[in-house]
CSV table of C-alpha atoms and ligand atoms in Angstrom, one decimal:
chain,number,residue,atom,x,y,z
A,1,LEU,CA,107.0,119.9,89.6
A,2,ILE,CA,106.7,122.8,92.1
A,3,ALA,CA,104.5,125.0,89.4
A,4,ASP,CA,102.7,122.1,89.2
A,5,LEU,CA,102.5,121.9,93.1
A,6,GLU,CA,100.1,124.8,92.4
A,7,GLU,CA,98.7,123.9,90.1
A,8,GLU,CA,97.6,121.2,91.3
A,9,LYS,CA,98.2,118.9,89.0
A,10,GLU,CA,99.5,115.1,89.5
A,11,PHE,CA,103.3,114.4,88.6
A,12,ILE,CA,105.2,112.0,90.2
A,13,TRP,CA,109.0,112.4,90.9
A,14,PHE,CA,111.6,110.3,92.1
A,15,ASN,CA,113.8,110.9,94.7
A,16,PRO,CA,117.4,111.3,93.6
A,17,LYS,CA,119.3,110.5,96.9
A,18,ILE,CA,117.8,106.6,97.7
A,19,LEU,CA,120.6,104.7,98.9
A,20,SER,CA,121.3,101.3,98.2
A,21,GLN,CA,119.9,98.8,101.3
A,22,ASN,CA,123.5,98.3,102.8
A,23,ASP,CA,124.2,102.3,102.6
A,24,ALA,CA,120.9,103.3,103.9
A,25,SER,CA,121.0,101.1,107.0
A,26,LYS,CA,124.4,102.2,108.0
A,27,SER,CA,123.1,105.9,108.2
A,28,ILE,CA,119.5,105.1,110.2
A,29,SER,CA,119.4,104.3,113.7
A,30,LEU,CA,117.0,102.5,113.8
A,31,ASN,CA,117.2,98.1,112.7
A,32,HIS,CA,115.8,95.1,112.0
A,33,GLN,CA,115.9,94.5,116.2
A,34,ASP,CA,113.9,97.2,116.9
A,35,ILE,CA,111.1,95.8,114.3
A,36,GLN,CA,111.6,92.4,116.3
A,37,ASP,CA,110.9,94.2,119.2
A,38,ALA,CA,107.7,96.0,118.2
A,39,ALA,CA,107.1,91.8,116.5
A,40,ASP,CA,108.0,90.0,119.9
A,41,ARG,CA,105.3,92.8,121.9
A,42,LEU,CA,102.7,92.2,119.9
A,43,ASP,CA,102.9,88.6,120.0
A,44,ARG,CA,102.8,88.9,123.7
A,45,PHE,CA,99.5,90.7,124.0
A,46,ARG,CA,97.4,87.4,121.4
A,47,PRO,CA,96.4,85.9,124.3
A,48,TYR,CA,94.6,89.9,125.3
A,49,ILE,CA,93.9,90.5,122.0
A,50,SER,CA,92.0,88.0,121.1
A,51,LYS,CA,89.8,87.5,124.5
A,52,VAL,CA,88.8,91.7,124.1
A,53,PHE,CA,88.4,91.8,120.5
A,54,PRO,CA,86.7,88.5,119.3
A,55,GLN,CA,86.9,89.4,115.8
A,56,THR,CA,90.8,88.2,116.4
A,57,VAL,CA,89.5,85.0,117.6
A,58,ARG,CA,90.9,83.3,114.0
A,59,SER,CA,94.0,84.9,113.7
A,60,TYR,CA,95.2,84.0,117.3
A,61,GLY,CA,95.4,87.8,118.4
A,62,GLN,CA,97.1,89.5,115.1
A,63,ILE,CA,96.3,92.2,114.0
A,64,GLU,CA,97.0,91.7,110.4
A,65,SER,CA,94.6,92.0,106.8
A,66,PRO,CA,94.5,89.8,103.8
A,67,ILE,CA,96.9,91.0,100.2
A,68,ILE,CA,94.1,90.7,97.5
A,69,GLU,CA,94.6,90.0,93.9
A,70,ILE,CA,93.0,92.7,92.0
A,71,LYS,CA,92.6,91.8,87.8
A,72,GLN,CA,89.5,93.2,87.0
A,73,ILE,CA,90.4,97.4,87.9
A,74,LYS,CA,94.3,96.1,86.7
A,75,ASN,CA,91.9,95.9,83.7
A,76,ALA,CA,89.6,98.9,84.4
A,77,LEU,CA,92.6,101.0,84.8
A,78,ALA,CA,94.3,99.8,81.9
A,79,ASN,CA,91.9,101.1,79.6
A,80,LEU,CA,91.1,103.7,81.5
A,81,THR,CA,94.8,105.1,81.5
A,82,GLY,CA,94.8,103.8,77.5
A,83,GLN,CA,97.7,102.1,78.8
A,84,LYS,CA,99.7,98.0,78.8
A,85,LEU,CA,99.6,97.8,82.2
A,86,ALA,CA,102.8,94.8,82.9
A,87,GLY,CA,103.3,92.6,85.7
A,88,ARG,CA,100.5,91.6,89.2
A,89,LEU,CA,99.0,94.2,90.9
A,90,PHE,CA,97.5,93.5,94.3
A,91,MET,CA,96.0,95.3,97.2
A,92,LYS,CA,97.0,95.1,100.5
A,93,ALA,CA,93.4,94.7,102.7
A,94,ASP,CA,94.0,97.2,105.3
A,95,SER,CA,91.3,98.4,105.3
A,96,GLU,CA,90.2,95.6,106.4
A,97,LEU,CA,92.2,95.6,109.9
A,98,PRO,CA,90.8,94.5,112.6
A,99,ILE,CA,89.8,96.7,116.0
A,100,SER,CA,89.9,99.8,114.0
A,101,GLY,CA,89.5,99.5,109.5
A,102,SER,CA,92.5,101.4,108.7
A,103,ILE,CA,96.5,101.0,108.7
A,104,LYS,CA,96.4,103.4,112.0
A,105,ALA,CA,95.6,99.5,113.8
A,106,ARG,CA,98.7,99.0,113.3
A,107,GLY,CA,101.2,101.8,114.7
A,108,GLY,CA,98.2,103.0,116.7
A,109,ILE,CA,97.7,100.4,118.9
A,110,TYR,CA,101.0,98.7,119.0
A,111,GLU,CA,102.3,102.3,121.6
A,112,VAL,CA,99.5,102.3,123.3
A,113,LEU,CA,99.9,98.0,124.1
A,114,LYS,CA,103.9,99.1,124.7
A,115,PHE,CA,102.9,102.2,126.9
A,116,ALA,CA,100.4,99.5,129.0
A,117,GLU,CA,103.0,97.1,129.5
A,118,THR,CA,105.6,100.0,130.5
A,119,ILE,CA,103.4,101.3,133.3
A,120,ALA,CA,101.8,97.6,134.1
A,121,ILE,CA,105.7,96.2,134.3
A,122,ARG,CA,107.1,98.9,136.8
A,123,GLU,CA,104.0,98.8,138.5
A,124,GLY,CA,105.4,95.2,139.3
A,125,ILE,CA,102.3,93.6,138.7
A,126,LEU,CA,103.1,91.9,135.0
A,127,ASP,CA,105.4,90.0,133.9
A,128,LEU,CA,107.2,89.3,130.3
A,129,ASN,CA,106.4,85.5,130.7
A,130,ASP,CA,102.9,85.9,131.3
A,131,SER,CA,100.0,85.2,129.5
A,132,TYR,CA,98.8,88.8,129.0
A,133,ALA,CA,95.4,87.8,129.4
A,134,LYS,CA,95.1,88.7,132.6
A,135,LEU,CA,95.1,93.0,131.5
A,136,ASP,CA,91.1,92.2,131.1
A,137,ASP,CA,91.2,92.3,134.9
A,138,ASP,CA,89.7,94.9,136.7
A,139,GLU,CA,93.0,95.0,138.9
A,140,PHE,CA,94.9,96.4,135.5
A,141,LYS,CA,91.9,98.1,134.6
A,142,LYS,CA,92.0,100.3,138.0
A,143,THR,CA,96.0,101.1,137.4
A,144,PHE,CA,95.2,102.6,133.7
A,145,ALA,CA,92.3,104.4,134.8
A,146,ARG,CA,95.4,106.5,136.6
A,147,TYR,CA,96.1,107.7,133.4
A,148,THR,CA,95.5,109.7,130.3
A,149,ILE,CA,96.2,109.2,126.9
A,150,LEU,CA,96.2,112.6,124.9
A,151,VAL,CA,96.5,112.1,121.0
A,152,GLY,CA,96.4,114.6,118.1
A,153,SER,CA,94.5,113.0,115.1
A,154,THR,CA,92.1,113.6,111.4
A,155,GLY,CA,90.5,110.8,112.5
A,156,ASN,CA,91.6,107.4,112.0
A,157,LEU,CA,94.6,107.6,114.8
A,158,GLY,CA,92.0,109.1,117.1
A,159,LEU,CA,90.1,105.8,116.1
A,160,SER,CA,92.7,103.0,116.9
A,161,ILE,CA,94.0,104.8,120.3
A,162,GLY,CA,90.4,105.8,121.3
A,163,ILE,CA,89.3,102.3,121.0
A,164,MET,CA,92.6,100.4,122.1
A,165,GLY,CA,92.8,102.4,125.2
A,166,ALA,CA,89.6,103.0,126.2
A,167,GLN,CA,89.7,99.1,126.5
A,168,LEU,CA,92.7,98.7,128.5
A,169,GLY,CA,90.6,101.3,130.6
A,170,PHE,CA,92.7,104.3,130.3
A,171,LYS,CA,91.4,107.5,130.0
A,172,VAL,CA,91.2,108.9,126.2
A,173,VAL,CA,91.1,112.4,124.8
A,174,VAL,CA,91.4,112.7,121.1
A,175,HIS,CA,92.0,116.5,119.8
A,176,MET,CA,90.6,117.0,116.2
A,177,SER,CA,90.3,119.7,113.7
A,178,ALA,CA,86.8,120.3,113.2
A,179,GLU,CA,86.5,119.3,109.6
A,180,ALA,CA,87.5,115.6,110.8
A,181,LYS,CA,84.5,113.0,110.0
A,182,GLN,CA,81.4,113.6,112.3
A,183,TRP,CA,81.0,109.6,112.5
A,184,LYS,CA,84.7,109.3,113.6
A,185,LYS,CA,83.9,111.9,116.6
A,186,GLU,CA,81.0,110.6,117.3
A,187,LEU,CA,82.1,106.1,117.5
A,188,LEU,CA,84.7,107.5,119.5
A,189,ARG,CA,82.4,109.1,121.5
A,190,SER,CA,79.8,105.6,122.0
A,191,LYS,CA,83.5,104.4,123.2
A,192,GLY,CA,83.8,106.7,126.7
A,193,VAL,CA,86.5,108.6,124.3
A,194,SER,CA,86.8,112.7,124.7
A,195,VAL,CA,87.2,114.2,121.6
A,196,VAL,CA,87.8,117.4,121.8
A,197,GLU,CA,87.5,119.7,118.5
A,198,HIS,CA,89.5,122.9,117.2
A,199,GLU,CA,89.1,125.0,114.4
A,200,GLY,CA,92.3,125.5,112.1
A,201,ASP,CA,94.0,121.8,110.8
A,202,TYR,CA,95.6,119.0,112.4
A,203,GLY,CA,98.8,120.7,112.4
A,204,LYS,CA,96.8,123.0,115.3
A,205,ALA,CA,94.8,119.8,116.9
A,206,VAL,CA,98.1,118.2,117.3
A,207,GLU,CA,100.2,121.2,118.9
A,208,GLU,CA,97.0,121.7,121.5
A,209,GLY,CA,97.2,118.1,122.8
A,210,ARG,CA,101.0,118.1,123.4
A,211,ASN,CA,100.3,121.1,125.2
A,212,SER,CA,97.8,120.4,127.5
A,213,ALA,CA,100.2,116.9,127.9
A,214,ALA,CA,103.4,118.2,128.7
A,215,ALA,CA,103.4,118.8,132.2
A,216,ASP,CA,101.6,116.3,133.9
A,217,GLU,CA,103.2,112.6,134.6
A,218,TYR,CA,100.1,110.8,134.4
A,219,SER,CA,98.9,111.8,131.1
A,220,TYR,CA,101.3,110.5,127.6
A,221,PHE,CA,101.0,112.1,124.7
A,222,ILE,CA,101.3,110.2,121.4
A,223,ASP,CA,102.7,111.8,118.5
A,224,ASP,CA,102.2,111.4,115.1
A,225,GLU,CA,105.1,113.1,113.9
A,226,ASN,CA,107.4,112.0,116.6
A,227,SER,CA,106.8,109.0,117.8
A,228,LYS,CA,109.7,105.8,117.0
A,229,ASP,CA,107.1,103.8,118.6
A,230,LEU,CA,104.3,104.2,116.3
A,231,PHE,CA,107.1,104.0,113.2
A,232,LEU,CA,107.8,100.8,114.9
A,233,GLY,CA,104.4,99.4,115.3
A,234,TYR,CA,104.1,100.0,111.6
A,235,SER,CA,107.1,98.6,110.5
A,236,VAL,CA,105.9,94.7,111.7
A,237,ALA,CA,103.9,94.8,108.2
A,238,GLY,CA,107.3,94.6,106.1
A,239,GLN,CA,107.6,90.5,107.4
A,240,ARG,CA,104.5,90.2,107.6
A,241,LEU,CA,103.7,90.4,103.8
A,242,LYS,CA,106.2,88.9,103.1
A,243,THR,CA,105.2,85.6,104.1
A,244,GLN,CA,101.6,86.5,102.8
A,245,LEU,CA,103.9,86.0,99.7
A,246,GLU,CA,106.1,83.7,100.1
A,247,GLU,CA,102.0,81.8,100.7
A,248,LYS,CA,101.2,82.6,97.2
A,249,ASN,CA,104.4,81.3,96.0
A,250,ILE,CA,105.5,84.6,95.1
A,251,ILE,CA,108.8,85.5,94.6
A,252,VAL,CA,110.4,88.9,95.0
A,253,ASP,CA,114.7,88.4,93.4
A,254,LYS,CA,116.6,90.6,91.0
A,255,GLU,CA,114.4,89.3,88.9
A,256,HIS,CA,111.3,89.6,89.9
A,257,PRO,CA,110.8,93.1,91.3
A,258,LEU,CA,108.0,94.3,94.1
A,259,PHE,CA,106.1,98.0,93.5
A,260,VAL,CA,104.4,99.3,96.3
A,261,TYR,CA,102.9,102.2,96.7
A,262,LEU,CA,101.7,103.9,100.0
A,263,PRO,CA,99.1,106.7,100.7
A,264,CYS,CA,101.3,109.3,103.1
A,265,GLY,CA,99.6,111.7,105.8
A,266,VAL,CA,102.0,113.1,108.1
A,267,GLY,CA,104.5,110.1,106.9
A,268,GLY,CA,104.8,107.5,110.1
A,269,GLY,CA,102.0,104.8,108.6
A,270,PRO,CA,103.3,105.2,105.2
A,271,GLY,CA,107.4,105.4,106.7
A,272,GLY,CA,106.8,102.5,108.8
A,273,VAL,CA,105.9,100.2,106.2
A,274,ALA,CA,108.3,101.0,104.2
A,275,PHE,CA,110.6,100.8,106.7
A,276,GLY,CA,110.1,97.3,108.3
A,277,LEU,CA,110.0,96.3,104.2
A,278,LYS,CA,113.3,97.7,103.2
A,279,GLU,CA,114.2,96.2,105.7
A,280,CYS,CA,112.7,92.3,104.6
A,281,PHE,CA,113.3,93.0,100.5
A,282,GLY,CA,116.2,95.2,100.1
A,283,ASP,CA,117.2,96.5,96.8
A,284,ASN,CA,114.3,94.7,95.1
A,285,ILE,CA,111.4,96.2,96.9
A,286,HIS,CA,110.7,99.5,95.1
A,287,CYS,CA,107.8,102.2,97.6
A,288,PHE,CA,106.2,104.7,96.7
A,289,PHE,CA,104.7,107.0,98.2
A,290,ALA,CA,101.3,108.8,97.1
A,291,GLU,CA,99.2,112.1,97.8
A,292,PRO,CA,96.7,114.4,97.4
A,293,THR,CA,97.0,117.0,95.3
A,294,GLN,CA,96.8,119.6,98.1
A,295,SER,CA,98.6,118.1,100.0
A,296,ALA,CA,101.3,117.3,99.1
A,297,CYS,CA,104.0,117.3,102.2
A,298,MET,CA,106.3,114.6,102.5
A,299,PHE,CA,107.2,115.7,98.7
A,300,LEU,CA,107.5,118.8,99.4
A,301,GLY,CA,109.6,118.3,102.5
A,302,MET,CA,112.0,115.5,100.7
A,303,TYR,CA,112.5,117.6,97.4
A,304,THR,CA,113.5,120.9,99.5
A,305,SER,CA,115.0,118.9,101.8
A,306,LEU,CA,113.7,121.5,104.7
A,307,HIS,CA,111.3,118.7,105.7
A,308,ASP,CA,108.9,119.8,108.5
A,309,SER,CA,110.2,122.8,108.3
A,310,ILE,CA,108.0,123.6,105.0
A,311,SER,CA,104.1,123.9,104.3
A,312,VAL,CA,102.2,123.5,101.5
A,313,GLN,CA,100.0,126.2,103.3
A,314,ASP,CA,104.0,128.2,102.0
A,315,PHE,CA,102.3,127.9,98.5
A,316,GLY,CA,98.8,129.1,99.2
A,317,ILE,CA,97.4,125.3,98.7
A,318,ALA,CA,94.8,124.9,101.5
A,319,ASN,CA,95.2,121.4,102.2
A,320,LYS,CA,91.7,120.5,101.5
A,321,THR,CA,91.0,117.1,100.5
A,322,CYS,CA,88.5,114.3,100.7
A,323,ALA,CA,91.3,112.3,102.1
A,324,ASP,CA,90.9,113.0,105.4
A,325,GLY,CA,93.7,110.3,106.2
A,326,LEU,CA,95.5,111.9,104.1
A,327,ALA,CA,94.7,115.8,104.5
A,328,VAL,CA,97.8,117.0,106.4
A,329,GLY,CA,100.2,120.1,105.3
A,330,ARG,CA,103.2,119.6,107.2
A,331,PRO,CA,104.9,116.3,106.4
A,332,SER,CA,107.0,115.4,110.2
A,333,GLY,CA,110.9,115.3,109.8
A,334,PHE,CA,112.1,112.2,111.6
A,335,VAL,CA,109.9,110.3,109.0
A,336,GLY,CA,111.1,112.4,105.8
A,337,GLN,CA,115.2,112.6,106.7
A,338,LEU,CA,114.3,108.7,106.9
A,339,MET,CA,112.4,108.4,103.6
A,340,ASP,CA,115.4,110.1,102.1
A,341,LEU,CA,117.6,106.9,101.7
A,342,LEU,CA,114.9,105.2,101.2
A,343,LEU,CA,111.6,106.5,99.5
A,344,SER,CA,112.1,105.6,95.5
A,345,GLY,CA,109.4,108.6,94.9
A,346,VAL,CA,106.4,110.5,95.4
A,347,TYR,CA,103.3,110.9,93.3
A,348,THR,CA,100.7,113.2,93.9
A,349,VAL,CA,96.5,112.1,93.0
A,350,THR,CA,93.4,115.1,92.7
A,351,ASP,CA,90.5,114.6,94.8
A,352,ASN,CA,88.2,114.2,91.5
A,353,ASN,CA,90.5,110.8,90.9
A,354,LEU,CA,90.7,109.4,94.4
A,355,TYR,CA,86.3,109.6,94.2
A,356,ARG,CA,86.8,108.0,90.3
A,357,TYR,CA,88.8,105.0,91.5
A,358,LEU,CA,86.7,104.7,94.9
A,359,THR,CA,83.5,103.7,92.4
A,360,LEU,CA,85.8,102.0,89.9
A,361,MET,CA,86.9,100.0,92.4
A,362,LYS,CA,83.6,98.8,93.8
A,363,ASP,CA,82.2,98.2,90.4
A,364,LYS,CA,85.2,95.9,89.5
A,365,GLU,CA,85.9,94.1,92.7
A,366,ASP,CA,82.8,94.6,95.0
A,367,ILE,CA,85.7,96.8,97.6
A,368,GLU,CA,85.2,99.1,99.5
A,369,LEU,CA,87.6,101.6,100.2
A,370,GLU,CA,87.5,105.1,101.6
A,371,PRO,CA,89.2,107.5,99.7
A,372,SER,CA,92.6,108.1,101.8
A,373,ALA,CA,92.4,104.3,100.8
A,374,LEU,CA,93.0,104.4,96.1
A,375,ALA,CA,95.4,107.0,96.8
A,376,GLY,CA,98.1,103.7,95.5
A,377,LEU,CA,95.6,102.8,93.2
A,378,PRO,CA,97.9,104.5,89.8
A,379,GLY,CA,100.9,103.9,90.7
A,380,ILE,CA,101.2,101.4,88.4
A,381,ALA,CA,100.3,103.7,85.6
A,382,HIS,CA,102.6,106.3,87.1
A,383,ILE,CA,105.2,104.2,87.2
A,384,LEU,CA,105.1,102.5,83.8
A,385,LYS,CA,104.3,105.1,82.4
A,386,ASN,CA,106.6,108.1,83.6
A,387,GLY,CA,109.6,106.3,85.6
A,388,VAL,CA,111.1,104.4,81.7
A,389,ASN,CA,114.6,106.4,83.5
A,390,TYR,CA,113.8,104.9,87.1
A,391,ILE,CA,113.2,101.7,85.4
A,392,SER,CA,116.2,101.7,83.3
A,393,LYS,CA,118.8,103.1,86.1
A,394,TYR,CA,118.2,99.8,87.8
A,395,GLY,CA,118.5,97.3,84.8
A,396,LEU,CA,114.2,96.4,84.9
A,397,GLU,CA,113.8,96.5,81.6
A,398,PRO,CA,113.2,92.7,81.0
A,399,HIS,CA,111.8,92.1,84.3
A,400,MET,CA,108.2,94.4,84.2
A,401,GLU,CA,106.3,91.8,83.0
A,402,ASN,CA,107.4,89.2,86.1
A,403,ALA,CA,106.8,92.5,88.7
A,404,THR,CA,104.5,92.6,91.6
A,405,HIS,CA,102.5,95.8,92.1
A,406,ILE,CA,101.2,95.8,95.6
A,407,MET,CA,98.2,99.3,96.2
A,408,TRP,CA,98.0,99.6,100.3
A,409,ALA,CA,94.0,100.1,100.8
A,410,THR,CA,94.9,102.1,104.2
A,411,GLY,CA,91.3,102.6,105.0
A,412,GLY,CA,87.2,101.9,104.9
A,413,SER,CA,86.0,99.2,106.6
A,414,MET,CA,85.0,101.0,109.4
A,415,VAL,CA,82.3,103.5,106.9
A,416,PRO,CA,79.1,104.0,107.5
A,417,GLN,CA,77.2,102.2,105.2
A,418,GLU,CA,75.4,106.1,103.9
A,419,ILE,CA,78.9,107.8,104.0
A,420,ARG,CA,80.7,105.1,101.6
A,421,ASP,CA,77.0,105.5,98.9
A,422,GLN,CA,77.5,109.3,98.7
A,423,ASP,CA,81.5,108.5,98.2
A,424,TYR,CA,80.0,106.4,95.4
A,425,LEU,CA,78.1,108.4,93.9
A,426,THR,CA,80.5,111.4,93.8
A,427,GLY,CA,82.9,109.1,91.6
A,428,GLN,CA,79.9,107.8,89.4
A,429,ARG,CA,79.5,110.9,88.4
A,430,LEU,CA,83.4,111.5,87.4
A,431,ASP,CA,85.6,111.4,84.6
A,432,LEU,CA,89.3,110.2,85.6
A,433,ASP,CA,91.6,113.9,85.1
A,434,GLN,CA,94.8,112.8,83.1
B,501,PLP,C1,96.4,108.2,108.2
B,501,PLP,C2,96.0,107.6,107.3
B,501,PLP,C3,97.7,107.1,106.1
B,501,PLP,C4,99.0,107.8,105.7
B,501,PLP,O1,99.5,107.7,107.7
B,501,PLP,P1,100.4,108.9,107.9
B,501,PLP,O2,101.1,108.2,109.3
B,501,PLP,O3,99.4,110.2,108.3
B,501,PLP,O4,101.4,109.3,107.0
B,501,PLP,C5,96.5,106.5,105.3
B,501,PLP,N1,96.0,105.8,104.8
B,501,PLP,C6,94.8,106.6,106.1
B,501,PLP,C7,93.2,105.9,105.3
B,501,PLP,C8,94.9,106.8,106.8
B,501,PLP,O5,93.8,106.8,108.3
């Protein structure tokens, strides 16, 4: 596998350390109550969210995305790979999440809201039983303006925290690597957010953000690598998906397994979602992470058990990928250790294929995504081709016709049309790497 990694070939790894849900939950410090606490907090903010973000009025201030069956692209993928793909394939459209158009609208926004709530309660201007619509009043904005929120980000986390933080009245400083997409920097600046650009990659940007926040009580650093709040914000997705599947009469049980494919950068987003999903579906769900061949950091950390003490750069790999949301060379240690017990495996995808799938998604389903969001698409083909042992270990051979597969489409709706068109044309010129 390390040879495949070094040659930048696609591969899939099945995690030998995974435990049953029962055993795993005994060793994990976070539990169902923590997720419920986050879900309740998000509910308290619904009157505020629907007031200040009109696009959430119809969902009464709930920030959630639809789930869509994608039959046409499933057929196309079967043709491209020459495989028969048993089961149904869905897309969880986090690309359509209101406010910031990516999975970061879950964790990033949640952590900012929690910080705002903590300050407002401490200052005695908010009570848990109030209607939170009042957070839009000047009194609150003036209070929050005394505080600065800092974050290091490859892009989408900065967008979520910048948009939410600025709306509440906080000063927000987003540290970004120089390679982060120009349009994301411009959008943030247009909201009054300070964007600090750094040479070198994202890890360095995070480090500088953390340092500049350390000594100041009015500075709050959102730590993408270690934050439990971010993680729990993402985890609420589990219950939400469970409700959506029930509404669609999609059964998940021993005879109807659920496979979910989550694009992974530093790990908090997919880790939090996977944690929430495992809490809801236990041993009937199989979660896989998807990483670019250039940025397979979570694979590396889990495979070697070295977690955040190892990086793809240690193997001479540059961490250069078109999937900017996944361009992370060193994984979160906190998430990796938790995932040791819960994650079924990790597979990698080349940049060529991400572009190829992006174009296919537009052609077959008329859905436009950013490159990162496509990493989940080939999961179904990887499992059915290379997962024979895994499938038999869980006795799933007779049930694969009944399986539900979900690609978690993590972002795309904020991408400017001009860049979508460029990405589409890039994919049109490419053949699939097999
Ligand atoms: C951030 C991001 C991810 C991965 O989340 P991590 O917490 O970095 O693992 C996936 N897709 C998109 C579009 C993202 O922005």
